Short mmCIF file of C-alpha atoms in Angstrom, two decimals:
data_model
loop_
_atom_site.label_atom_id
_atom_site.label_comp_id
_atom_site.label_asym_id
_atom_site.label_seq_id
_atom_site.Cartn_x
_atom_site.Cartn_y
_atom_site.Cartn_z
CA MET A 178 -28.24 -2.90 2.98
CA GLU A 179 -28.08 0.36 1.02
CA LEU A 180 -25.03 1.73 2.87
CA ALA A 181 -23.02 -1.41 2.03
CA GLN A 182 -23.82 -1.05 -1.67
CA GLN A 183 -22.81 2.62 -1.64
CA ILE A 184 -19.48 1.67 -0.03
CA ILE A 185 -18.91 -1.10 -2.61
CA ASP A 186 -19.66 1.49 -5.32
CA GLY A 187 -16.74 3.55 -3.95
CA ASN A 188 -18.74 6.36 -2.32
CA ARG A 189 -16.32 8.05 0.14
CA THR A 190 -19.10 9.76 2.13
CA ALA A 191 -20.78 6.37 2.65
CA LEU A 192 -17.42 4.89 3.68
CA GLY A 193 -17.04 7.59 6.35
CA GLN A 194 -20.60 6.92 7.58
CA GLY A 195 -19.90 3.18 7.66
CA ILE A 196 -16.78 3.63 9.80
CA THR A 197 -18.71 5.96 12.16
CA LEU A 198 -21.31 3.19 12.54
CA LEU A 199 -18.56 0.65 13.36
CA GLU A 200 -17.09 2.98 15.97
CA SER A 201 -20.45 3.66 17.66
CA THR A 202 -20.89 2.25 21.16
CA LEU A 203 -24.71 2.34 20.97
CA PRO A 204 -26.18 -1.18 21.33
CA GLU A 205 -28.64 -0.67 18.42
CA HIS A 206 -25.71 0.13 16.11
CA LYS A 207 -23.86 -3.11 16.92
CA GLU A 208 -26.16 -5.33 14.87
CA GLN A 209 -26.29 -2.85 11.97
CA SER A 210 -22.50 -2.54 11.89
CA GLN A 211 -22.05 -6.33 11.86
CA GLU A 212 -24.56 -6.65 9.01
CA LEU A 213 -22.65 -3.95 7.12
CA LEU A 214 -19.36 -5.76 7.72
CA SER A 215 -20.69 -9.12 6.60
CA GLU A 216 -21.98 -7.59 3.33
CA CYS A 217 -18.61 -5.92 2.71
CA LEU A 218 -16.46 -8.95 3.67
CA PRO A 219 -16.77 -10.77 0.30
CA HIS A 220 -15.48 -7.60 -1.42
CA SER A 221 -12.46 -7.20 0.90
CA GLY A 222 -8.97 -8.68 1.09
CA LYS A 223 -7.44 -7.40 -2.14
CA SER A 224 -5.34 -4.51 -0.82
CA ILE A 225 -1.79 -4.25 0.48
CA ARG A 226 -2.01 -3.34 4.18
CA VAL A 227 1.02 -1.36 5.37
CA GLY A 228 1.79 -0.39 8.98
CA VAL A 229 3.82 2.82 9.45
CA THR A 230 5.39 3.57 12.81
CA GLY A 231 8.12 5.69 14.37
CA VAL A 232 8.45 8.03 17.32
CA PRO A 233 7.01 11.58 17.28
CA GLY A 234 9.25 13.91 15.26
CA VAL A 235 10.31 11.27 12.74
CA GLY A 236 7.98 12.78 10.13
CA LYS A 237 5.28 10.10 9.80
CA SER A 238 2.57 12.42 8.46
CA THR A 239 4.93 14.04 5.92
CA PHE A 240 6.16 10.60 4.83
CA ILE A 241 2.63 9.20 4.51
CA GLU A 242 1.52 12.22 2.49
CA GLY A 243 4.53 11.83 0.17
CA LEU A 244 3.92 8.10 -0.31
CA GLY A 245 0.16 8.63 -0.68
CA LYS A 246 0.60 11.31 -3.36
CA LEU A 247 3.03 9.09 -5.28
CA LEU A 248 0.51 6.24 -5.23
CA THR A 249 -2.49 8.34 -6.27
CA SER A 250 -0.41 9.82 -9.12
CA GLN A 251 -0.07 6.22 -10.34
CA GLY A 252 -3.86 5.84 -10.29
CA LYS A 253 -4.00 3.89 -7.03
CA LYS A 254 -6.57 4.50 -4.29
CA VAL A 255 -5.03 5.05 -0.85
CA ALA A 256 -6.69 4.95 2.58
CA VAL A 257 -4.89 6.25 5.69
CA LEU A 258 -6.14 4.94 9.04
CA ALA A 259 -4.62 5.55 12.46
CA ILE A 260 -4.28 3.77 15.78
CA ASP A 261 -3.74 5.97 18.81
CA PRO A 262 -5.19 4.59 22.05
CA THR A 263 -4.23 7.85 23.81
CA SER A 264 -6.43 9.98 21.56
CA GLU A 265 -9.26 10.22 24.09
CA ARG A 266 -6.94 11.59 26.76
CA THR A 267 -5.44 14.12 24.36
CA HIS A 268 -8.87 15.13 23.01
CA GLY A 269 -8.45 14.06 19.44
CA SER A 270 -5.87 11.98 17.69
CA ILE A 271 -2.55 13.44 16.64
CA LEU A 272 -2.51 10.73 13.99
CA GLY A 273 -4.31 10.31 10.69
CA ASP A 274 -4.86 14.04 10.95
CA LYS A 275 -6.17 15.68 7.77
CA SER A 276 -4.77 19.04 8.82
CA ARG A 277 -1.27 17.55 8.60
CA MET A 278 -1.85 16.10 5.13
CA HIS A 279 -3.54 18.95 3.22
CA GLU A 280 -2.73 17.80 -0.31
CA LEU A 281 -3.51 14.13 0.25
CA ALA A 282 -6.76 14.99 2.06
CA ALA A 283 -7.91 16.94 -1.01
CA ASP A 284 -7.08 14.07 -3.39
CA GLU A 285 -10.18 12.26 -4.67
CA ASN A 286 -8.26 8.96 -4.69
CA ALA A 287 -7.37 9.24 -1.00
CA PHE A 288 -9.33 8.72 2.22
CA ILE A 289 -7.95 9.80 5.61
CA ARG A 290 -9.50 8.79 8.91
CA PRO A 291 -8.25 9.73 12.42
CA SER A 292 -7.91 7.12 15.15
CA PRO A 293 -11.06 5.74 16.77
CA SER A 294 -11.12 7.10 20.31
CA GLY A 295 -11.60 5.45 23.66
CA GLY A 296 -11.20 1.96 24.99
CA THR A 297 -8.20 -0.30 25.17
CA LEU A 298 -5.50 -0.57 22.53
CA GLY A 299 -7.03 -3.88 21.44
CA GLY A 300 -10.45 -2.25 21.16
CA VAL A 301 -9.14 0.67 19.11
CA ALA A 302 -7.14 -1.68 16.86
CA ASN A 303 -10.15 -3.96 16.36
CA LYS A 304 -12.23 -1.00 15.12
CA THR A 305 -9.38 -0.24 12.71
CA ARG A 306 -9.40 -3.90 11.56
CA GLU A 307 -13.09 -3.55 10.72
CA SER A 308 -12.46 -0.21 8.97
CA ILE A 309 -9.85 -1.91 6.75
CA ILE A 310 -12.57 -4.30 5.53
CA LEU A 311 -14.81 -1.37 4.53
CA CYS A 312 -11.93 0.48 2.81
CA GLU A 313 -11.06 -2.63 0.81
CA ALA A 314 -14.71 -3.14 -0.15
CA ALA A 315 -14.70 0.49 -1.37
CA GLY A 316 -11.87 -0.40 -3.76
CA PHE A 317 -8.82 1.04 -1.98
CA ASP A 318 -5.60 -0.59 -3.21
CA ILE A 319 -3.25 0.42 -0.40
CA ILE A 320 -4.22 0.85 3.26
CA LEU A 321 -1.67 2.77 5.35
CA ILE A 322 -2.05 2.30 9.10
CA GLU A 323 -0.24 4.88 11.21
CA THR A 324 0.60 4.19 14.88
CA VAL A 325 1.99 6.16 17.85
CA GLY A 326 5.35 4.49 17.62
CA VAL A 327 6.27 3.20 21.05
CA GLY A 328 5.52 0.01 22.89
CA GLN A 329 2.55 -2.26 22.65
CA SER A 330 0.80 -0.65 19.65
CA GLU A 331 3.26 -2.10 17.17
CA THR A 332 2.76 -5.71 18.23
CA THR A 333 -0.99 -5.26 17.91
CA VAL A 334 -0.69 -3.52 14.54
CA SER A 335 1.53 -6.30 13.20
CA ASN A 336 -1.60 -8.47 13.50
CA LEU A 337 -3.43 -6.10 11.11
CA VAL A 338 -0.92 -5.51 8.32
CA ASP A 339 0.94 -7.36 5.57
CA PHE A 340 4.01 -5.11 5.60
CA PHE A 341 5.50 -3.22 8.53
CA LEU A 342 7.49 -0.02 7.96
CA LEU A 343 9.62 1.49 10.74
CA LEU A 344 10.74 5.12 10.36
CA MET A 345 13.91 6.19 12.21
CA LEU A 346 16.05 9.31 12.55
CA ALA A 347 19.81 9.45 12.00
CA GLY A 348 21.99 10.56 14.87
CA ALA A 349 19.70 9.40 17.67
CA GLY A 350 20.45 6.01 19.20
CA ASP A 351 17.52 3.61 19.12
CA GLU A 352 17.44 3.68 22.95
CA LEU A 353 16.87 7.47 22.74
CA GLN A 354 14.15 6.96 20.17
CA GLY A 355 12.28 4.61 22.48
CA ILE A 356 12.38 1.91 19.82
CA LYS A 357 12.54 -1.45 21.48
CA ARG A 358 14.36 -4.37 19.90
CA GLY A 359 11.02 -6.19 19.64
CA ILE A 360 9.67 -3.47 17.33
CA MET A 361 12.76 -3.61 15.11
CA GLU A 362 12.24 -7.36 14.81
CA LEU A 363 8.75 -6.74 13.39
CA ALA A 364 9.97 -4.36 10.66
CA ASP A 365 9.94 -5.52 7.02
CA ALA A 366 11.68 -2.28 6.09
CA LEU A 367 13.51 0.34 8.13
CA ILE A 368 13.63 3.87 6.71
CA ILE A 369 15.93 6.67 7.86
CA THR A 370 13.89 9.83 7.26
CA LYS A 371 14.97 13.46 6.74
CA ALA A 372 17.99 12.37 4.64
CA ASP A 373 18.59 15.82 3.18
CA GLY A 374 20.91 18.84 3.54
CA ASP A 375 23.62 18.36 6.16
CA ASN A 376 21.98 15.14 7.28
CA ILE A 377 22.67 13.01 4.16
CA THR A 378 25.97 11.51 5.37
CA ASN A 379 24.58 10.85 8.85
CA SER A 380 21.55 9.14 7.33
CA LYS A 381 23.65 6.88 5.09
CA ASN A 382 25.85 5.91 8.04
CA ALA A 383 22.80 5.20 10.18
CA ALA A 384 21.36 3.00 7.40
CA LEU A 385 24.60 0.96 7.33
CA GLU A 386 24.53 0.57 11.13
CA TYR A 387 20.92 -0.63 11.12
CA LYS A 388 21.68 -3.07 8.28
CA ARG A 389 24.42 -4.61 10.43
CA ALA A 390 22.13 -4.70 13.47
CA LEU A 391 19.32 -6.43 11.54
CA HIS A 392 21.73 -9.18 10.45
CA LEU A 393 21.98 -10.21 14.11
CA PHE A 394 18.23 -10.79 14.39
CA PRO A 395 16.75 -14.24 13.75
CA PRO A 396 15.56 -14.70 10.13
CA MET A 397 11.90 -13.95 9.42
CA LYS A 398 9.56 -16.93 9.10
CA ASN A 399 8.45 -15.83 5.64
CA GLY A 400 12.01 -15.77 4.27
CA TRP A 401 12.00 -12.00 3.68
CA ILE A 402 15.19 -10.04 4.37
CA PRO A 403 14.29 -6.65 5.95
CA GLN A 404 15.37 -3.72 3.78
CA VAL A 405 17.05 -0.56 5.07
CA SER A 406 16.98 2.71 3.09
CA THR A 407 16.90 6.49 3.41
CA CYS A 408 14.36 9.02 2.21
CA SER A 409 13.61 12.72 2.20
CA SER A 410 10.01 13.88 2.00
CA LEU A 411 11.35 17.44 1.63
CA GLU A 412 13.38 16.60 -1.49
CA ASP A 413 11.05 13.81 -2.59
CA THR A 414 13.84 11.21 -2.71
CA GLY A 415 13.71 7.53 -1.78
CA ILE A 416 9.91 7.29 -1.60
CA ALA A 417 9.38 5.60 -4.98
CA GLU A 418 12.01 2.99 -4.01
CA ILE A 419 10.14 2.26 -0.78
CA PHE A 420 6.98 1.49 -2.73
CA GLU A 421 9.02 -0.78 -5.03
CA THR A 422 10.15 -2.68 -1.92
CA ILE A 423 6.54 -2.99 -0.69
CA ASN A 424 5.45 -4.25 -4.12
CA LYS A 425 8.32 -6.75 -4.30
CA PHE A 426 7.38 -8.04 -0.84
CA ASP A 427 3.71 -8.37 -1.80
CA THR A 428 4.49 -10.28 -5.02
CA GLN A 429 6.87 -12.61 -3.15
CA MET A 430 4.40 -13.29 -0.33
CA ILE A 431 1.49 -13.97 -2.70
CA SER A 432 3.51 -16.47 -4.76
CA SER A 433 4.82 -18.28 -1.64
CA GLY A 434 1.31 -18.43 -0.12
CA TRP A 435 2.52 -16.53 2.97
CA LYS A 436 0.19 -13.54 2.49
CA ASN A 437 -2.89 -15.73 2.66
CA GLU A 438 -1.54 -17.84 5.53
CA ASN A 439 -0.55 -14.73 7.50
CA ARG A 440 -4.02 -13.18 7.09
CA GLU A 441 -5.65 -16.41 8.28
CA ASN A 442 -3.38 -16.35 11.36
CA GLN A 443 -4.32 -12.70 11.95
CA ASN A 444 -8.05 -13.55 11.75
CA SER A 445 -7.51 -16.28 14.35
CA TYR A 446 -5.63 -13.82 16.58
CA TRP A 447 -8.58 -11.39 16.49
CA LEU A 448 -11.12 -14.16 17.02
CA HIS A 449 -9.33 -15.22 20.23
CA HIS A 450 -8.86 -11.60 21.32
CA ILE A 451 -12.55 -10.72 20.84
CA VAL A 452 -13.89 -13.90 22.46
CA LYS A 453 -11.72 -13.25 25.53
CA GLU A 454 -12.76 -9.60 25.60
CA GLU A 455 -16.50 -10.27 25.18
CA LEU A 456 -16.89 -13.39 27.32
CA GLY A 457 -14.05 -13.10 29.85
CA SER A 458 -11.07 -15.39 30.46
CA LYS A 459 -12.99 -18.13 32.26
CA GLN A 460 -15.49 -18.76 29.45
CA TYR A 461 -12.78 -18.29 26.84
CA ASN A 462 -10.66 -21.03 28.45
CA SER A 463 -13.59 -23.45 28.67
CA LEU A 464 -14.49 -22.85 24.99
CA LYS A 465 -10.85 -23.38 24.05
CA ALA A 466 -10.64 -26.60 26.07
CA ALA A 467 -13.83 -27.89 24.43
CA GLY A 468 -12.37 -27.27 20.96
CA LYS A 469 -15.11 -24.73 20.15
CA LEU A 470 -12.64 -22.03 19.10
CA LYS A 471 -11.07 -24.35 16.53
CA MET A 472 -14.57 -24.83 15.08
CA LEU A 473 -15.07 -21.06 14.95
CA GLU A 474 -11.71 -20.58 13.20
CA LYS A 475 -12.93 -22.84 10.38
CA GLU A 476 -16.16 -20.80 10.11
CA LEU A 477 -14.20 -17.54 9.74
CA THR A 478 -13.58 -18.16 6.06
CA LYS A 479 -17.31 -18.31 5.29
CA GLY A 480 -17.92 -14.55 5.26
CA LYS A 481 -19.34 -14.16 8.76
CA THR A 482 -18.00 -11.55 11.16
CA ILE A 483 -16.43 -12.64 14.45
CA TYR A 484 -19.34 -11.15 16.44
CA GLN A 485 -21.88 -13.00 14.28
CA LEU A 486 -20.03 -16.26 14.94
CA LEU A 487 -20.05 -15.50 18.68
CA ASN A 488 -23.82 -14.97 18.59
CA SER A 489 -24.25 -18.40 17.02
CA PHE A 490 -23.34 -20.00 20.37
#
């Protein structure tokens, strides 16, 4: 498939066309998009996938642009994807918005894509999961996935990423910020943003409070201790340290085998999600009872897409 080869060659226009094909709801595009995915799959998997969340006003876009520019200045290729299931209601996503990230959008080592619109959160997130595969095949080293920042999105996104970053503001209690305890428990790092000017002391105090709070949470299965720090996109402080933390995490998780194990678990999660969505609960339960889903899980590692495996029934 010519489009797949262009993506693998790092052509950003082809990557955009490929993602548009994945997002299409036209039946004739479904088969083409799955063929594209299956050709890109063997070239995927080598990036660090980072989820970035936080409530509106926390400065996600500014933070992502700052981190993205730092990474591209180091010669890395950065893709920014977004998940916003409300984007259809609001006529266009407020996330992954190129108009909010002028400098990064103009960078030849960056690729920014707004949220796919329409459908359920799971549907939108699944399109993003497929887009990650194409971005990795195109040679992107870091994939940043931005989310709306409240509720269910974060749990879903945690099944897409390796590292989860939670942005918070000083001086607003977490109950005011709409951040549920469950979301804090998912965070591999918690960042107090806008730590500049009169807000520096507040930010440092907030960081200490969150450090204490995180100690009360059960330890993470992978043995990682969540990090808390402050940053200012305005003054360009703290961002390099955040990337050092992400790198340290990645190195640790590769050497322990957790990164690979976690991605296999994520693939299984999406297999079950898609089977239930496509076939309905009744058929899903009968396939599960018959042990068919276990068989499909084993097939997942052989470079076939989930939809192709489903069609093999």
